[in-house]
Structures are given as C-alpha cells and as structure tokens.
CSV table of C-alpha atoms in Angstrom, one decimal:
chain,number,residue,atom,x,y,z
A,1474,UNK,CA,-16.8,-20.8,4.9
A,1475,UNK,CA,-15.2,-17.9,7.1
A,1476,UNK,CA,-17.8,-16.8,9.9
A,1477,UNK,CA,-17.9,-13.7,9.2
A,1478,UNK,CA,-19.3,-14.8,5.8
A,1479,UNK,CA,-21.6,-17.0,7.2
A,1480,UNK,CA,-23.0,-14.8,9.7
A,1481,UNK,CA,-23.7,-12.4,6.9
A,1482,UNK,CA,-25.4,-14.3,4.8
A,1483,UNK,CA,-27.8,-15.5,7.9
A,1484,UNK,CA,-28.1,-11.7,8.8
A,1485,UNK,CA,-29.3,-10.9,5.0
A,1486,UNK,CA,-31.7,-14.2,4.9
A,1487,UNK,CA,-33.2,-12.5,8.3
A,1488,UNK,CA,-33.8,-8.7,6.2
A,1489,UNK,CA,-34.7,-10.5,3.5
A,1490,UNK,CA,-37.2,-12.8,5.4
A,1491,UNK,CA,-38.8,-9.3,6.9
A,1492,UNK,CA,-38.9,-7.8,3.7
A,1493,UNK,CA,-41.8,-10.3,2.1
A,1494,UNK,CA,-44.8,-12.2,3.5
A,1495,UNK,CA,-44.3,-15.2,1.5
A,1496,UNK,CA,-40.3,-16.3,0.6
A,1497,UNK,CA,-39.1,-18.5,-1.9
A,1498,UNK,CA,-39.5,-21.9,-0.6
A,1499,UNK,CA,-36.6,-24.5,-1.1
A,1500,UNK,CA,-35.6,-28.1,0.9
A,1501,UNK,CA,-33.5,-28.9,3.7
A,1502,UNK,CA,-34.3,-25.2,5.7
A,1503,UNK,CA,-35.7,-25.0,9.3
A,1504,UNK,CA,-37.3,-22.2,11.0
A,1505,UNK,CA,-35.1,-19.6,12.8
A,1506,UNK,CA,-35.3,-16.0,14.3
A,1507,UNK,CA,-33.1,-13.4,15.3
A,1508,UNK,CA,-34.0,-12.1,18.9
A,1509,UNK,CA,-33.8,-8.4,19.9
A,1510,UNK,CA,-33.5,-8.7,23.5
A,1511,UNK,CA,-30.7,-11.3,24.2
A,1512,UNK,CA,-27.1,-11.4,24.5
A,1513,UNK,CA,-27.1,-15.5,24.2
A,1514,UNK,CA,-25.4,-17.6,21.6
A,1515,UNK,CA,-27.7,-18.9,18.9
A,1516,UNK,CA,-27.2,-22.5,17.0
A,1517,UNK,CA,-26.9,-21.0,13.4
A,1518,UNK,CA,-24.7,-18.2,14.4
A,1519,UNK,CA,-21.0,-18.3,15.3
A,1520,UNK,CA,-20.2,-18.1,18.5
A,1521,UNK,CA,-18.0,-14.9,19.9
A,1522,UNK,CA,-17.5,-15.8,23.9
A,1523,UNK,CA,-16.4,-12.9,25.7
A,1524,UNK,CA,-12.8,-12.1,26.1
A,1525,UNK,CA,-12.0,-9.1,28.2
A,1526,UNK,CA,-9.1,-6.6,26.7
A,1527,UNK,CA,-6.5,-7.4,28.7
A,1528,UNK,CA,-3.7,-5.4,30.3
A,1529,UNK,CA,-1.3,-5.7,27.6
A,1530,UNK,CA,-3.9,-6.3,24.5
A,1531,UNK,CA,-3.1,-2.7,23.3
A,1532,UNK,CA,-3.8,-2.1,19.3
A,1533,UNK,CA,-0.7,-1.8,17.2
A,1534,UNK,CA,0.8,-1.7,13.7
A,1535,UNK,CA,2.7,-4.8,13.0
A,1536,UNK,CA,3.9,-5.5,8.7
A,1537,UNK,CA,0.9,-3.0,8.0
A,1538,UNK,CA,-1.9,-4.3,9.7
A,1539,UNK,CA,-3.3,-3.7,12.8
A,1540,UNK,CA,-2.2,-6.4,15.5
A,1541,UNK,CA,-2.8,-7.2,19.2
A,1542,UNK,CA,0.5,-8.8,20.5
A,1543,UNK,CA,1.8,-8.8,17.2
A,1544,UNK,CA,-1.3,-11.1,16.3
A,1545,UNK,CA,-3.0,-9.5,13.5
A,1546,UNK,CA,-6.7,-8.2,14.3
A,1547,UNK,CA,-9.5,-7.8,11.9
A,1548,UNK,CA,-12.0,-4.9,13.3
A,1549,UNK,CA,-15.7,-5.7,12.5
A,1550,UNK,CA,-17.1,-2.3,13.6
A,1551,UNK,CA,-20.2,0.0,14.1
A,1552,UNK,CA,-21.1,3.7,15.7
A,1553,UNK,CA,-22.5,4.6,18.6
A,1554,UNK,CA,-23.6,8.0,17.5
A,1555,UNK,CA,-24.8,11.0,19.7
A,1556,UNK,CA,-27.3,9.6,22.3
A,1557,UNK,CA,-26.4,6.3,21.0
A,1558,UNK,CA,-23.0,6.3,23.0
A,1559,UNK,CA,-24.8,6.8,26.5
A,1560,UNK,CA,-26.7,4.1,26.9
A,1561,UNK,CA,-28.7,4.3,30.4
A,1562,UNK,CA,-26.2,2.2,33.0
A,1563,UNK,CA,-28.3,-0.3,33.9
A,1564,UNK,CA,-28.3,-1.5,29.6
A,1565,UNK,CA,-25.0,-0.8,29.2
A,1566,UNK,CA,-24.2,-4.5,29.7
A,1567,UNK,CA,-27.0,-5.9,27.4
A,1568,UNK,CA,-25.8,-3.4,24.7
A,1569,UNK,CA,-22.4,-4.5,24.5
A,1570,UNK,CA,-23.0,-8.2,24.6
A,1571,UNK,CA,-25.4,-7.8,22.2
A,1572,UNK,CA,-22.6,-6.0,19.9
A,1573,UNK,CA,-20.7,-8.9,21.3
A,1574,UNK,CA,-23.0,-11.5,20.4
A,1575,UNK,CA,-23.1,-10.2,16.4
A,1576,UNK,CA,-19.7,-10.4,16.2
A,1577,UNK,CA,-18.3,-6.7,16.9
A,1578,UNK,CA,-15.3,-5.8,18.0
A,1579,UNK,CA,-14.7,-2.2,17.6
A,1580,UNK,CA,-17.3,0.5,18.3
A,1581,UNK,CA,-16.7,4.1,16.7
A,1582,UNK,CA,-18.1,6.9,19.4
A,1583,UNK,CA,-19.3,9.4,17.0
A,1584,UNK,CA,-20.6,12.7,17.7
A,1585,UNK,CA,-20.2,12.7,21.5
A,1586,UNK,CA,-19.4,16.8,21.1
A,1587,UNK,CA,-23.0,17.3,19.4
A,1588,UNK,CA,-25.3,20.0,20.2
A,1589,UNK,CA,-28.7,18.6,19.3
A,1590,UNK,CA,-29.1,15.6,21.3
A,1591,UNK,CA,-27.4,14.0,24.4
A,1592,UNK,CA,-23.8,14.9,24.7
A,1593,UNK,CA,-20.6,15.5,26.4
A,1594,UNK,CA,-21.8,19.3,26.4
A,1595,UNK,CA,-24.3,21.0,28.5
A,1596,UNK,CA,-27.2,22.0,26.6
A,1597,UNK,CA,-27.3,25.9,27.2
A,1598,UNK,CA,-23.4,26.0,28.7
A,1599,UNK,CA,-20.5,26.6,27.1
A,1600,UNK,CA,-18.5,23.6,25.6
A,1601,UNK,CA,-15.3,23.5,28.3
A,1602,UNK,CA,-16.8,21.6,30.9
A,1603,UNK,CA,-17.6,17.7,30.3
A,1604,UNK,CA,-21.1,17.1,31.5
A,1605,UNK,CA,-20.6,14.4,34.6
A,1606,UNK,CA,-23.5,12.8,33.8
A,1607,UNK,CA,-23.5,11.7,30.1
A,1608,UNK,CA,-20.0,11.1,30.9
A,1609,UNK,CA,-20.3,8.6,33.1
A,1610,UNK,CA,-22.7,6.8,30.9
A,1611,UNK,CA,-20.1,6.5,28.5
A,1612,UNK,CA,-17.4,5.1,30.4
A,1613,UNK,CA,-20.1,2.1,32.2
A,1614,UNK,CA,-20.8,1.7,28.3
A,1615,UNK,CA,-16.8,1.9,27.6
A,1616,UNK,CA,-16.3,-0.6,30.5
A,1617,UNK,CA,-18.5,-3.5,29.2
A,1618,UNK,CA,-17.5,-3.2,26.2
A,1619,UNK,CA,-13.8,-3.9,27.4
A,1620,UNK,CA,-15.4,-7.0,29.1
A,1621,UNK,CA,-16.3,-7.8,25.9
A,1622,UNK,CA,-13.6,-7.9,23.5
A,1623,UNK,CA,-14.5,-4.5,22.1
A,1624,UNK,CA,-12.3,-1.8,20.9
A,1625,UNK,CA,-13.1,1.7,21.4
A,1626,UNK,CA,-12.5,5.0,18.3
A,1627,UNK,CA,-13.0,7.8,19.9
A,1628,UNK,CA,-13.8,10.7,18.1
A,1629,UNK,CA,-12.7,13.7,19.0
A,1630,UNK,CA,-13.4,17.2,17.3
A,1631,UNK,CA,-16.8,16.4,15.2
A,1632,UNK,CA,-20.0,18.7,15.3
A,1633,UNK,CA,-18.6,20.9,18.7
A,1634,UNK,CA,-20.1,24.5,18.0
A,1635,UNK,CA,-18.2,27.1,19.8
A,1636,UNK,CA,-19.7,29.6,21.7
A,1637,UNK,CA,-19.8,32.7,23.4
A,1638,UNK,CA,-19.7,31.5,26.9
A,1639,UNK,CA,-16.4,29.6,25.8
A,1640,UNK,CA,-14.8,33.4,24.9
A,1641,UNK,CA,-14.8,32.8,21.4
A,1642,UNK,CA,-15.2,36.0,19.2
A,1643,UNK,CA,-18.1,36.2,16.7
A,1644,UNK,CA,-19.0,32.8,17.6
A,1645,UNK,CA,-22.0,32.6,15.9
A,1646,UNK,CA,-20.6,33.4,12.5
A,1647,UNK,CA,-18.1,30.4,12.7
A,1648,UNK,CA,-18.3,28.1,9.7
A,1649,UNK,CA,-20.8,24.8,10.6
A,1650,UNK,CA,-19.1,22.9,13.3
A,1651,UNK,CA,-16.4,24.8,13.3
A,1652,UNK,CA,-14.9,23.4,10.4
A,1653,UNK,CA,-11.8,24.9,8.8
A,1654,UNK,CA,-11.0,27.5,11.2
A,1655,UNK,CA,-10.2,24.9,13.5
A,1656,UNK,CA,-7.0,23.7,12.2
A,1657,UNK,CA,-5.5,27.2,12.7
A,1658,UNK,CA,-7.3,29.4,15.0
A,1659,UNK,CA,-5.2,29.2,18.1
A,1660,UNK,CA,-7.4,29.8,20.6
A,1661,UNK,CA,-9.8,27.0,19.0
A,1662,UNK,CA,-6.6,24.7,18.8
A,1663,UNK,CA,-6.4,25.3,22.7
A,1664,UNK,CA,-10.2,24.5,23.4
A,1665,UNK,CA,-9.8,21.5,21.3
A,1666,UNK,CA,-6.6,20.3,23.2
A,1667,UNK,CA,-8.2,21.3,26.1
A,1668,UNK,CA,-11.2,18.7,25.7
A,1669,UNK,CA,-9.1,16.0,24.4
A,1670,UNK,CA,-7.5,16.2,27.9
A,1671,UNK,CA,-10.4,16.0,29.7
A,1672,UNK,CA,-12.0,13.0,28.1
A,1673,UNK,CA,-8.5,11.3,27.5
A,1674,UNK,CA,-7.2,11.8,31.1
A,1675,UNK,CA,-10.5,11.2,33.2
A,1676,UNK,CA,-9.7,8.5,34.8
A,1677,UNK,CA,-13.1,5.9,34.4
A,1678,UNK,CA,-14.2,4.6,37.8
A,1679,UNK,CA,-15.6,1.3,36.2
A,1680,UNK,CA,-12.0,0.0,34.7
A,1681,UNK,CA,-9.5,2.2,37.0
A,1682,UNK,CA,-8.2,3.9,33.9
A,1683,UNK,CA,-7.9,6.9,31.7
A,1684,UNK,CA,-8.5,5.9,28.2
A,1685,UNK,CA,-5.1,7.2,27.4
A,1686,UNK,CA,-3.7,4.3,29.3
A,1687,UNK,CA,-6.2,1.8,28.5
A,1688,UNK,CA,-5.9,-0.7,25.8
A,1689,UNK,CA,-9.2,-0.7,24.8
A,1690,UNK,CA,-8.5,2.2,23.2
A,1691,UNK,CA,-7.8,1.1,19.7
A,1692,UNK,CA,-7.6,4.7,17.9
A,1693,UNK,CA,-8.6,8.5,18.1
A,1694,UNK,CA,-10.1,10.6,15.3
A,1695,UNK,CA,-9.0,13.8,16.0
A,1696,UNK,CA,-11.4,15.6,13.1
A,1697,UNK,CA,-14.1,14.3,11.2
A,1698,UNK,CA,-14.8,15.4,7.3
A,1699,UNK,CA,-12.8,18.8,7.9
A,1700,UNK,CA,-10.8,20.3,5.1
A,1701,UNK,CA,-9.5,23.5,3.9
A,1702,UNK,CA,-8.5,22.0,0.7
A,1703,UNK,CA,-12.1,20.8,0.0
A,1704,UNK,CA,-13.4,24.3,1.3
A,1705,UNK,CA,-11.3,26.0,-0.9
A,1706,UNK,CA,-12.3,23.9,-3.8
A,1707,UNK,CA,-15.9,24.8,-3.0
A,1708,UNK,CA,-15.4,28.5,-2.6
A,1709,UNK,CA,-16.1,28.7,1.0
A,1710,UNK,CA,-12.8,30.1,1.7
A,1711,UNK,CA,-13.7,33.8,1.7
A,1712,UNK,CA,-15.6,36.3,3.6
A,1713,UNK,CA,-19.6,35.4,4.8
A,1714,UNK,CA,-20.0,38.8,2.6
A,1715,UNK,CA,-18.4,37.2,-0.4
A,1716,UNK,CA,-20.6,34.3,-0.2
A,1717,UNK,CA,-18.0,32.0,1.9
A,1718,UNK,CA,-18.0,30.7,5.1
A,1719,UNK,CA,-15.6,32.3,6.9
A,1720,UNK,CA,-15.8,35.0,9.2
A,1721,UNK,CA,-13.6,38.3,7.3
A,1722,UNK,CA,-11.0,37.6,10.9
A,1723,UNK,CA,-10.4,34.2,10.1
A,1724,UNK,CA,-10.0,35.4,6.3
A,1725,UNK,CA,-7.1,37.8,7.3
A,1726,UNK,CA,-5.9,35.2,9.6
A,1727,UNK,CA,-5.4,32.2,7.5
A,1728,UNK,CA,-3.6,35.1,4.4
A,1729,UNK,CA,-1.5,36.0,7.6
A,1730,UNK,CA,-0.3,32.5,8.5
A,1731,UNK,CA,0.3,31.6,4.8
A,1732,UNK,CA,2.2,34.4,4.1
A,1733,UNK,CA,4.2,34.4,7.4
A,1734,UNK,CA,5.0,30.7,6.6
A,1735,UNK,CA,6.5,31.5,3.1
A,1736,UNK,CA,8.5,34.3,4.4
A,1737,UNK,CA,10.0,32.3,7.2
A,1738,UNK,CA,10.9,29.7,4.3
A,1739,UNK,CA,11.6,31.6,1.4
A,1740,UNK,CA,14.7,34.7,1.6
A,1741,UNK,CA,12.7,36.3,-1.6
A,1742,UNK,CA,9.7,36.1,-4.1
A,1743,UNK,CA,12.5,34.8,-6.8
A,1744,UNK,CA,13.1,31.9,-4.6
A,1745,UNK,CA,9.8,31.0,-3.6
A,1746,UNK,CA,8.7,31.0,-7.2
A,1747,UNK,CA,11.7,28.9,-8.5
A,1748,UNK,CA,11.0,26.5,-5.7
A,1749,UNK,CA,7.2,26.5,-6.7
A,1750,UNK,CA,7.6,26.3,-10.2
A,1751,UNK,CA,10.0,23.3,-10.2
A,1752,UNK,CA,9.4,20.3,-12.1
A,1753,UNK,CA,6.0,22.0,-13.6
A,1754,UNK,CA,4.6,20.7,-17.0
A,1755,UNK,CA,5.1,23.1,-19.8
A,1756,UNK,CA,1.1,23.8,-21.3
A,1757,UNK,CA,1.7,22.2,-24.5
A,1758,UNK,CA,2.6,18.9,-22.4
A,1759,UNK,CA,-0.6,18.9,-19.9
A,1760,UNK,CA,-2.8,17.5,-22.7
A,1761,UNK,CA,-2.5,13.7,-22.2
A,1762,UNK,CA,-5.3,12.8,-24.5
A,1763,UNK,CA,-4.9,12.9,-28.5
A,1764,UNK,CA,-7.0,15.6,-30.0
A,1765,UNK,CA,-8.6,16.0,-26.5
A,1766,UNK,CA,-10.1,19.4,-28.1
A,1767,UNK,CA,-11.4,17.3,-31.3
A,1768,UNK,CA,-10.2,20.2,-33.5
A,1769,UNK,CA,-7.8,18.1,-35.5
A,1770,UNK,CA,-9.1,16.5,-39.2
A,1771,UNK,CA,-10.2,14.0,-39.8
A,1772,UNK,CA,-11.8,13.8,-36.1
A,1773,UNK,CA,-11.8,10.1,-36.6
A,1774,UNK,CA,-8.3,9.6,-36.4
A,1775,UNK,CA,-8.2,9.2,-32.5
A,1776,UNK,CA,-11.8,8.9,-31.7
A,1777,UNK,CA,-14.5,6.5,-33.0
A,1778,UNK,CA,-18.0,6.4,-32.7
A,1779,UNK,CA,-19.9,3.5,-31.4
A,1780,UNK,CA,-23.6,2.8,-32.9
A,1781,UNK,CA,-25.7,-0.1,-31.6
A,1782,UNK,CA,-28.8,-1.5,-32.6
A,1783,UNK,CA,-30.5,1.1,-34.8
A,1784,UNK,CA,-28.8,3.9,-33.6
A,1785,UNK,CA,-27.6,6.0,-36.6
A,1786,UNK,CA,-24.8,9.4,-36.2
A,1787,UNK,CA,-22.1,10.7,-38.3
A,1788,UNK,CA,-19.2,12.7,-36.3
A,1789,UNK,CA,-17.3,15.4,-38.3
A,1790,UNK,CA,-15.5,18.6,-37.7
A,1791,UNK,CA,-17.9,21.8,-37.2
A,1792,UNK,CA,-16.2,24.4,-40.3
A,1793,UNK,CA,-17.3,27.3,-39.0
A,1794,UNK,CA,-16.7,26.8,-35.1
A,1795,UNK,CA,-14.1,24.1,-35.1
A,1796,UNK,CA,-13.7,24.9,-31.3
C-alpha cells in the first residue's frame, strides 16, 4: 500500500473515530491517537524526515510533470489562508513540522492581499506599501517551511481592494476585489506589478533570499477566480446603472481597447468579418441531436420512453402546438 494511501485511511479512521461514541468493534486493532501539539513521528504513520530545499531543488517541468532535478515530484498540499499565513514567529517552526509531519509538501499562501483579517496591507492605509510586520511573519513561516521540504504557491492578485489613498479613481465602485478591471486597467496593471515586486524581490532575512531566487518557490498565481469571459456570461459586464459591475469608465475603456485591438488587426470591417466568420457552422448544421425540437412524427422514431415499476406515460406529438 502507497503511504499516502495509508496515511489516509489512518487520518479518516481518526474523523471517523471522533464522529461516534461507540465504533464498530473488530479483532487485531490497538488503541491510537492523533496529537495536536507535536511535530514527532508516530508508529502507525509514515514517516517524512525533514529535508531542507536545497540550493538547486528548484521546481520544474520535466515529460509533463512537475520534477525536482528532473526527479518527478508529487505535491500533497494545503492553504494557509489570510491570518493563517502569519503564524506568530515563535510557532512558525511547530506549524511547519507539523505540516511536515502529515506528509505536506507544498503550502498555497492564499489571500495574503485581504482586507478583513491580518494581511500584507495596512488596515486603514492604502495597499502600496507591504506591512513590515505581517511580512516578516511570513517569511520566518516561509523559512521553516524550506527546512522542511515544503514548497511554497504564492498567490498574488486575490481579494486586494483598491483604494483612494492608492490614487485610484472611483475606487469604491470597482467591481468586488477588483475583479475584471484588473486585467486591463493600466494603472491597476502597474499597482499589481508594483506588489509583485515587492513581495517577489524582498530579500527574506531568515533564508538570505528573495523568493524570486529561492527554490522553494514552486509557483505563483498571479489571479485567483477572475474572468471577463465568466463576467460577461453573467451580465456583469455593463454599467453599475445597467445592473453590472463595472464602473461606466471601465465600460468605455474595455469598448476602447477592443475596438483599438481590431482596428490595429483588421485594414476593414469586410476583413474582420471574413476572418470571424471562417469555418462557422451553417444553422441547419448546429443541431447535432435527431429531432432535438421533437417536432418530427412519429416522435418515437429517435427518442424512447422509459417506464419502470408501475410508472405508466404515453409520448406523442401536441397537434395544435407541435412546437
């Protein structure tokens, strides 16, 4: 049995043990716990010893899989969300061997931009200046987790709110988080590139490096759950007034950019509809299904009707509204 497997099937026996008072008995068992507070190896669990990331253990792509060294690596991953990823300093150790000790390698730092909790921001300040205390936090937590064997996600852009003390315009009727507008409001582009630097390029006192040089640094999300296509899909793509999302600015904007993009690609309106409308499916070849309308007689000829049990129906053609 892989480890993995076995250690999740021990980690549901625990739940499961929690969940009732009295658990089915059976033969050959012994008694067992999980601790909360230790980082030790336990009998019944595989063992993961630590083994620092070293200086050349950066994460790469080797035959389509992730590899170390062109070893292939399996990632066995949690979050450390909001407050979650500034653990107080003197824990920081305990919390990534415990990670360690339940067989994690890879921790996803998840909503480090937030506004409601701890965060990279200062509650009350704009959102251009890293806060030097939660950041520290994080890279004591980064560092022991390197001395662990754990990989670090960072997440970038994820629930940042703009606001006016950053010189944003209208700030306060930008879509939730920011999302949309981002990917093509300049000036949020630059605020966006600008905090990437700053958490990418600090240099961490614990480990000597900035993360973009460190190999602990498996991979970067640069946006989280932020689409235009989905927005558009959802109607939120129009004015606040029109009962979208956007600002009426960003509106104009985004019609500005399209259209400037198709006139810097396409000489004419012929050509950008020829180009467009290549390859497209005549109408009466979009319907795939056979009497997809079930308008054709007798309606049974493609489609049959199950009954089970004592279930009785008939299925025929409506005369008068066939449609």
């Amino acid at each position: 049995m892989r480890p993995e497997r076995l250690f999740l099937i021990t980690l549901l026996a625990a739940f499961a043990g929690q969940a009732s008072v009295m658990g089915q008995s059976f033969s050959g068992g012994f008694p067992f716990f999980l601790p909360a507070d230790d980082t030790t190896a336990a009998a019944f669990l595989p063992r993961f010893p630590a083994r620092p990331v070293g200086p050349d253990d950066f994460v790469g792509i080797s035959n389509g899989h992730f590899s170390v060294n062109g070893n292939p690596i399996r990632f066995w991953g949690t979050n450390s969300v909001a407050q979650g990823a500034f653990p107080d300093k003197a824990s920081a150790w305990f919390v990534a061997g415990r990670l360690r000790k339940m067989g994690f390698n890879l921790i996803r730092f998840h909503h480090l931009d937030n506004a409601w909790s701890e965060s990279l921001f200062e509650s009350g300040k704009d959102t251009r200046h890293l806060n030097p205390v939660t950041l520290d936090r994080l890279e004591k937590y980064i560092s022991e987790l390197k001395k662990n064997g754990i990989y670090v996600n960072m997440n970038l852009h994820v629930s940042r709110i703009f606001n006016a003390r950053d010189g944003v315009s209208q700030a306060d009727s930008l879509p939730d988080m920011g999302k949309g507008v981002t990917y093509f409001d300049p000036q949020l582009i630059e605020l966006q590139k600008e905090y990437a630097s700053q958490l990418l390029s600090h240099v961490n006192p614990y480990t000597g490096l900035a993360l973009k040089d460190d190999p602990v640094m498996a991979m970067v999300e640069i946006t989280n759950e932020n689409s235009i296509y989905r927005m558009w899909r959802d109607g939120s793509v129009r004015p606040i007034s029109g009962g979208g999302d956007f600002p009426v600015r960003h509106v104009r904007m985004l019609d500005q950019l399209w259209t400037g993009y198709l006139r810097s690609k396409y000489p004419d309106t012929d050509s950008l509809e020829s180009a467009w409308n290549r390859g497209i499916i005549p109408d009466s070849r979009n319907e795939q299904i056979q009497d997809g309308g079930f308008e054709t007689e007798p309606v049974g000829r493609y489609w049959q009707l199950e009954q089970h049990e004592t279930a009785r129906a008939e299925m025929a053609l409506e005369p008068s509204n066939p449609y």
